[in-house]
Amino acid sequence: MSSGKRLWRWRSSPLRRREDVIEAWIVLAVWLVVVICGGVAALVTDRSAEHEFAEQRTHRHPVSAVLLADARHGVTADWSTDGRIQGSVRWKAPDGSARTGRTLVDGGLKTGARVTVWQDDGGRLSPSQPTGRGEGHVEAALFGAAAALAVAAPAFGAGALARARLDRRRMAHWDQEWDLVGPQWGPRTG
């Protein structure tokens, strides 16, 4: 398609209607929103997720803990995706004090079993180990793509609605003009 055909709505023409110019501006505005705002949203979200994952890696540390009760095999936590269950554990905080809490552990372990848990700098249990560097890059990119889509979808939707209204207006004007010109071409049939 030649550039002249793509830009026909911007050129002066006796066939160009007001709706054509409005549509051209709408298409331009939608693409600017999608490219600029979507790109900014993707970049900001990606950087924010990368920063959060880096913070997790910096402030979560593995520590050895002791299981305080048997972890029954076959009974998983409601929200566990890897089949682990909630279990009570005891571990030492960075200041040396003993702490107890509940975290996900493998099923089938007996009381006194050693498990690895993750704690933050204050000695509180973290729900999981931090996201690894490679996995973090992938997740951050996916979050960025989702943010760009969250910006682009409403912009495309609004543009499509506006163009549909313009099409209805164009058809109504065409009907009005045909009602004026049509009888001049001869008698109607039917």
GROMACS .gro file of N, CA and C in nm, residues 41 54 56 70 104 110 128-129 172 183 185:
model
   33
   41ALA      N    1   0.422   0.218   3.043
   41ALA     CA    2   0.365   0.127   3.143
   41ALA      C    3   0.445  -0.003   3.150
   54ALA      N    4   1.483  -0.817   4.316
   54ALA     CA    5   1.618  -0.794   4.369
   54ALA      C    6   1.614  -0.770   4.519
   56GLN      N    7   1.391  -0.891   4.725
   56GLN     CA    8   1.367  -1.021   4.786
   56GLN      C    9   1.497  -1.100   4.797
   70ASP      N   10   0.439  -3.368   6.318
   70ASP     CA   11   0.441  -3.448   6.195
   70ASP      C   12   0.368  -3.375   6.084
  104LEU      N   13   0.518  -2.360   5.478
  104LEU     CA   14   0.496  -2.477   5.393
  104LEU      C   15   0.616  -2.570   5.403
  110LYS      N   16   0.857  -3.619   5.970
  110LYS     CA   17   0.828  -3.647   6.111
  110LYS      C   18   0.877  -3.533   6.199
  128SER      N   19   0.807  -1.778   5.089
  128SER     CA   20   0.877  -1.861   4.992
  128SER      C   21   1.017  -1.808   4.971
  129GLN      N   22   1.097  -1.887   4.900
  129GLN     CA   23   1.231  -1.840   4.868
  129GLN      C   24   1.218  -1.728   4.765
  172ALA      N   25  -2.553   0.754   0.778
  172ALA     CA   26  -2.672   0.840   0.788
  172ALA      C   27  -2.662   0.956   0.688
  183PRO      N   28  -3.389   1.029  -0.652
  183PRO     CA   29  -3.504   1.052  -0.738
  183PRO      C   30  -3.468   1.116  -0.872
  185TRP      N   31  -3.243   1.023  -1.069
  185TRP     CA   32  -3.192   0.921  -1.159
  185TRP      C   33  -3.302   0.840  -1.224
   0.00000   0.00000   0.00000
